[in-house]
Amino acid sequence: MNKLNFAQGACVSRFGRAGRLALALVFLSSMTLSPALWAGAFIFAGEGNGVDVITHPKGYTGNGGVLNVGVCISPASDFQAELEIPLRNNISVWNDLQPVASNLVPGAVSGLDVESVLLHEVGHCIGLAHVNAASESGLSENDYTKATNGLNDVFDVNPGPDGIPGTFDDIRGDDENLHWFNPNNDPFQLPIHTPVDTSQYRRDVSELPPGDSFAQNASREMAAYYGLPPAEAVMQQLTYYSETQRELVSDGAVTVMLAGSGLDETAGTGDDYQLVLTYEGVSDDPNLCDISVSIENTGSFAYCSTGGSFVGSGHARITSASVFLGNTYNWHFNTELRDSGGNQPPAAGADSGTVDEDGSVNIAVLGNDSDPDDDPLDVTGVSDPPNGSASVNGDNTI
């Protein structure tokens, strides 16, 4: 039986640098993907389960269309009322997938920004892992790009001529890259390079641009080196006190979109899905809550506990996900509800029908479609198929 089987990881909270606090991540489960607890751009990827594993949110079975994932505040949580707006804002960010050029605002709040920390942890709960080596690597400098430690079981790290870990000229020995990259090896690239699928986004360093030796990750150090405005992937581990990081850069959005290209890893086909997170209030109803969020006495700073299982070759899905934040920290709670950016486009699922020669068939094309803003949907036009004709009926069938 294909199940992911992970041992319990240690809940880690530590001060990584002056004024900087590490975000701990724990995967707890009873499944058979081996204990590659801290794998790359997608959780569950690594030497044990396969370096090319792509992880999908809870509920994905290989079918296209809208994938609804409910997000709840646990009834056991402290600060339930204060959590609502930050969590609803997180949901808007992950649903919109609209990256920005700069997402770091230092000195914006007093304390640790719940909304920023939750954005990172919810990312783990939908299948994303750290883009950098992070504290789980045990490296003193953990901004190197996420990778396995290779056949020698030791991370080989050398920042290369530019002296900056996690950039294009790193020398990594037999470490195997786990970070998916676009043709320019640019995790900050805007607009997003399309199509977002494995025809354009690759993991093997042999497919890097000429002159590059390793995949770059979207660190603030890399942004500064290239003269970009202050920015960092939200899935970079470590956060600053008094800083907000409430938006995605390109890397975070494309990782979700890459998973959304489905089991065939090709955009524009029938197994593509659109992730739609929904806020389900304070609840522990398993029929509503795919992701649970709680602030409580955890003994840790912040982590996401996940379970998973295989779904197709080289693909996994989340089966359980819970975010825990420690209740002893000086949390700042945003009180302003985010503008989701206006009306969002509907999500259309694939439809098909067959008919004998000289016959006809009605297809209810709206049955597997939805609109994130709950706007009513109708069919405005249809093109003729080969060797036939098609028209729109009054009831929105074709």
C-alpha positions as a printed Julia matrix, in Angstrom:
398×3 Matrix{Float64}:
   0.0    0.0     0.0
   1.49   3.34   -1.0
   1.54   5.38    2.18
   3.87   8.03    3.49
   5.59   6.97    6.72
   7.34   9.69    8.66
   8.82   9.59   12.1
   7.96  12.49   14.36
  10.33  15.4    13.88
  11.57  17.57   16.69
   9.77  20.84   17.29
  12.53  23.4    17.01
  12.52  27.03   18.02
  15.77  28.94   18.02
  17.24  32.34   17.41
  19.18  31.97   14.17
  20.65  35.47   14.0
  20.31  38.67   15.94
  16.72  39.82   15.7
  15.77  36.85   13.55
  13.66  33.91   14.62
  13.59  30.54   12.92
  10.34  29.09   11.67
  10.19  25.45   12.69
   8.45  22.89   10.49
   7.39  19.45   11.65
   5.83  16.72    9.53
   4.01  14.16   11.64
   2.31  11.25   10.02
   1.85   7.54    9.78
   2.51   7.08    6.08
   5.1    5.28    3.61
   7.0    8.05    1.96
  10.3    7.75    3.8
  11.36  10.28    6.43
  12.67  12.98    4.13
  11.21  15.45    6.55
  12.66  18.61    5.12
  12.54  18.19    1.36
  12.88  21.01   -1.15
  10.26  23.07   -2.87
   7.7   20.33   -2.23
   7.35  18.47    1.03
   7.82  14.69    0.77
  10.39  15.1    -2.05
  13.85  13.72   -1.3
  16.15  10.75   -1.5
  13.65   8.34    0.06
  10.5    9.25   -1.88
  12.09  10.59   -5.05
  13.64  13.96   -5.77
  11.04  14.79   -8.43
   8.0   14.29   -6.18
   5.41  17.04   -6.54
   3.0   17.45   -3.64
  -0.63  18.53   -3.93
  -3.07  19.91   -1.35
  -5.5   17.69    0.5
  -8.29  16.27   -1.64
  -6.49  16.11   -4.99
  -7.15  12.77   -6.69
  -5.9   13.5   -10.2
  -9.1   15.1   -11.46
  -9.14  18.61  -12.88
 -11.29  21.58  -11.91
 -11.56  23.43   -8.61
  -9.9   21.96   -5.54
 -11.6   23.39   -2.46
  -9.59  23.24    0.75
 -11.27  24.35    3.97
  -9.26  26.3     6.54
 -10.45  26.5    10.15
  -9.41  28.03   13.45
  -9.27  25.3    16.07
 -11.76  25.6    18.96
  -8.74  24.89   21.21
  -6.88  27.96   19.95
  -6.09  31.06   21.94
  -6.8   34.42   20.24
  -9.56  32.99   18.06
 -11.14  36.34   17.19
  -7.75  37.96   16.52
  -6.72  35.16   14.16
  -9.65  35.55   11.77
  -8.48  38.52    9.71
  -4.84  37.4     9.33
  -6.03  33.94    8.29
  -8.6   35.27    5.82
  -5.9   37.49    4.35
  -3.62  34.47    3.95
  -6.41  32.67    2.12
  -6.78  35.58   -0.31
  -3.04  35.62   -1.02
  -2.82  31.9    -1.77
  -6.0   32.02   -3.87
  -4.97  35.07   -5.88
  -1.39  33.9    -6.66
  -0.45  37.46   -7.65
   3.27  37.89   -6.94
   4.86  41.25   -6.19
   8.35  42.64   -6.74
   8.86  43.58   -3.08
   7.21  41.92   -0.08
   9.38  42.91    2.91
   8.37  45.84    5.13
  10.78  46.26    8.07
   9.62  48.07   11.19
   5.97  47.78   10.18
   4.67  46.23   13.41
   5.62  45.77   17.03
   6.43  42.12   17.69
   6.0   39.1    15.42
   3.44  39.42   12.64
   0.99  36.52   12.81
  -0.16  37.08    9.23
   3.38  36.76    7.86
   4.2   33.65    9.89
   0.88  32.01    8.98
   1.45  32.69    5.28
   4.59  30.56    5.51
   2.97  27.78    7.54
  -0.15  27.56    5.37
   2.27  27.19    2.46
   3.61  24.05    4.12
   0.06  22.8     4.66
  -0.7   22.95    0.92
   2.48  21.09    0.0
   5.31  23.63   -0.18
   8.58  23.19    1.69
  11.44  25.52    2.5
  13.27  26.84   -0.54
  16.48  27.09    1.48
  18.44  24.52    3.47
  16.98  26.0     6.69
  17.67  24.94   10.26
  16.86  21.29    9.58
  20.05  21.02    7.52
  22.24  21.67   10.53
  24.32  24.08    8.44
  25.63  27.21   10.13
  24.78  29.11    6.93
  21.38  27.8     5.87
  20.52  30.06    2.94
  21.91  27.51    0.49
  19.25  26.19   -1.89
  17.32  23.13   -0.72
  19.01  19.9    -1.76
  19.7   16.36   -0.61
  23.07  15.64    0.99
  24.05  13.23   -1.77
  25.78   9.87   -1.69
  28.36  11.03    0.85
  25.6   11.98    3.33
  27.23  15.37    3.89
  26.04  18.71    2.54
  28.7   20.04    0.18
  28.45  23.81    0.33
  30.57  26.47   -1.31
  29.05  29.87   -2.2
  31.15  30.21   -5.34
  32.85  33.36   -6.62
  30.05  35.74   -5.57
  30.34  34.6    -1.94
  26.54  34.47   -1.5
  24.93  31.14   -0.55
  21.91  30.13   -2.6
  22.85  31.8    -5.88
  23.68  30.57   -9.38
  27.39  29.87   -8.85
  27.2   27.72   -5.71
  29.36  24.6    -5.8
  27.42  21.74   -4.22
  29.42  18.57   -4.9
  27.1   15.56   -5.03
  24.18  17.33   -3.34
  21.07  16.9    -5.5
  18.98  20.0    -6.11
  15.34  19.94   -4.97
  14.34  23.43   -6.1
  12.37  23.81   -9.33
  13.63  26.65  -11.55
  12.51  28.5   -14.68
  14.64  28.81  -17.86
  16.35  31.93  -16.46
  17.01  30.39  -13.04
  15.33  33.5   -11.62
  12.96  32.93   -8.67
  11.98  36.63   -8.65
  11.09  36.81  -12.36
   8.08  38.98  -13.21
   5.88  38.5   -15.04
   5.81  34.79  -14.29
   7.36  32.64  -17.01
   4.64  30.52  -18.63
   3.45  27.88  -19.14
   3.99  26.79  -15.56
   4.63  23.09  -16.0
   7.59  20.75  -16.32
   8.15  21.71  -19.94
   9.52  25.02  -18.62
  10.26  24.45  -14.92
  13.0   21.94  -14.22
  14.79  20.48  -11.22
  17.91  18.8   -12.64
  20.9   21.17  -12.61
  22.01  19.8   -15.98
  19.2   21.93  -17.45
  20.29  25.21  -15.87
  21.21  28.15  -18.12
  24.79  28.07  -19.43
  27.22  29.22  -16.75
  24.94  28.41  -13.8
  25.98  25.61  -11.46
  23.01  25.44   -9.06
  19.41  26.6    -8.66
  18.93  29.98   -7.04
  16.44  30.47   -4.22
  14.61  33.73   -3.56
  16.53  34.97   -0.53
  16.72  38.59    0.57
  20.49  38.36    0.11
  20.05  37.35   -3.53
  17.6   40.22   -4.09
  20.08  42.71   -2.61
  22.95  41.28   -4.68
  21.02  41.87   -7.91
  19.86  45.33   -6.86
  16.22  44.28   -6.52
  13.83  45.85   -4.0
  13.55  44.1    -0.62
  12.0   40.71   -1.28
  12.12  37.08   -0.22
  10.19  33.88   -0.89
   7.65  33.34    1.87
   8.87  29.73    2.03
  12.35  30.89    3.08
  12.78  29.88    6.7
  13.5   32.67    9.21
  11.62  35.87    9.88
  12.45  39.23   11.46
  10.77  40.81   14.45
   8.69  43.89   13.52
   8.76  42.96    9.82
   5.8   42.06    7.63
   5.93  39.65    4.7
   2.33  39.3     3.59
   2.68  38.83   -0.17
   4.17  36.21   -2.47
   7.08  36.73   -4.81
   7.14  34.84   -8.1
   8.65  31.66   -6.65
   5.79  31.0    -4.21
   3.09  31.5    -6.82
   4.69  29.32   -9.49
   5.27  26.43   -7.08
   1.52  26.23   -6.42
   0.82  26.63  -10.14
   3.32  23.9   -11.02
   1.47  21.46   -8.77
  -1.76  22.7   -10.35
  -0.65  21.37  -13.74
  -1.71  17.97  -12.41
  -0.37  14.45  -12.64
   0.65  14.86  -16.28
   2.63  17.99  -15.29
   1.33  19.74  -18.4
  -0.62  23.0   -18.18
  -3.88  23.25  -20.09
  -4.94  19.6   -19.84
  -7.88  17.92  -18.14
  -6.17  17.12  -14.83
  -5.23  20.75  -14.11
  -6.77  22.14  -10.94
  -7.24  25.52   -9.31
  -6.65  25.62   -5.56
  -9.37  27.55   -3.72
  -8.91  27.92    0.04
 -12.08  28.73    1.96
 -12.4   30.15    5.47
 -14.66  27.87    7.53
 -14.58  29.73   10.86
 -13.91  28.24   14.28
 -14.5   24.53   13.88
 -13.01  21.07   14.22
 -15.52  19.47   11.83
 -13.47  17.08    9.64
 -15.95  17.63    6.81
 -15.07  21.34    6.77
 -11.52  21.59    8.05
  -8.75  20.4     5.74
  -6.3   22.74    7.47
  -6.56  23.61   11.15
  -4.83  26.63   12.74
  -4.2   27.07   16.44
  -2.22  29.27   18.83
  -1.54  27.3    21.98
   1.11  26.09   24.4
   3.17  24.09   21.91
   6.66  24.54   23.29
   7.62  25.68   19.78
   7.45  28.84   17.71
   5.53  27.74   14.61
   5.13  24.59   12.57
   2.8   22.68   10.29
   2.1   19.03   11.06
   1.21  17.11    7.9
   0.39  13.65    6.7
   0.38  12.49    3.11
  -0.01   9.65    0.63
   1.03   8.93   -2.93
  -1.36   9.85   -5.73
   0.09   8.61   -9.0
   3.72   8.08   -9.88
   5.97  10.82   -8.54
   3.1   12.69   -6.9
   1.89  12.96   -3.32
  -1.02  14.72   -1.65
  -1.59  16.1     1.81
  -3.95  13.96    3.91
  -3.88  16.03    7.11
  -2.53  19.48    7.97
  -2.47  21.49   11.19
  -0.66  24.74   11.96
   0.49  25.42   15.51
   1.88  28.73   16.78
   3.25  29.11   20.29
   1.18  31.25   22.65
   4.12  32.76   24.57
   5.33  35.06   21.78
   4.61  38.74   21.28
   2.24  38.32   18.35
   0.94  41.2    16.27
  -2.52  40.67   14.76
  -3.46  42.59   11.63
  -6.96  44.1    11.9
  -7.4   45.16    8.26
  -9.06  42.76    5.85
  -7.16  42.46    2.61
  -8.62  43.66   -0.66
  -8.55  40.5    -2.76
  -7.84  42.56   -5.85
 -11.31  42.66   -7.34
 -13.31  40.08   -9.21
 -11.51  36.79   -9.78
 -11.92  34.69  -12.92
 -14.03  31.53  -12.82
 -12.39  28.12  -12.84
 -13.5   25.81  -15.63
 -13.2   22.04  -15.56
 -12.73  19.87  -18.62
 -15.84  18.43  -20.29
 -16.34  15.87  -23.04
 -19.11  14.05  -24.83
 -19.51  11.44  -27.55
 -22.25  10.99  -30.1
 -22.97   8.65  -32.98
 -22.9    9.94  -36.54
 -25.99  12.02  -37.36
 -26.9   12.1   -33.66
 -26.83  14.78  -30.99
 -25.9   15.09  -27.33
 -26.37  17.68  -24.58
 -23.39  18.4   -22.31
 -23.87  20.19  -18.96
 -20.59  22.07  -19.0
 -21.14  24.15  -15.84
 -21.47  21.21  -13.48
 -17.76  21.1   -12.65
 -17.08  24.84  -12.86
 -17.04  27.41  -10.07
 -16.37  31.06   -9.33
 -14.19  32.13   -6.35
 -16.43  35.18   -5.82
 -19.62  33.09   -6.06
 -20.75  35.02   -9.14
 -23.34  33.23  -11.31
 -21.89  31.46  -14.34
 -23.27  31.1   -17.82
 -22.03  29.87  -21.19
 -21.54  32.65  -23.73
 -20.2   30.75  -26.71
 -18.87  27.49  -28.08
 -16.76  26.58  -31.11
 -17.67  23.77  -33.48
 -15.87  20.43  -33.03
 -14.3   18.64  -36.01
 -16.94  17.02  -38.22
 -19.84  18.51  -36.34
 -21.5   21.6   -34.94
 -22.21  22.95  -31.45
 -24.52  25.59  -30.01
 -25.44  26.97  -26.59
 -28.85  26.01  -25.21
 -30.98  28.26  -23.03
 -30.16  26.19  -19.94
 -26.39  26.71  -20.45
 -25.84  23.21  -21.81
 -24.27  22.76  -25.23
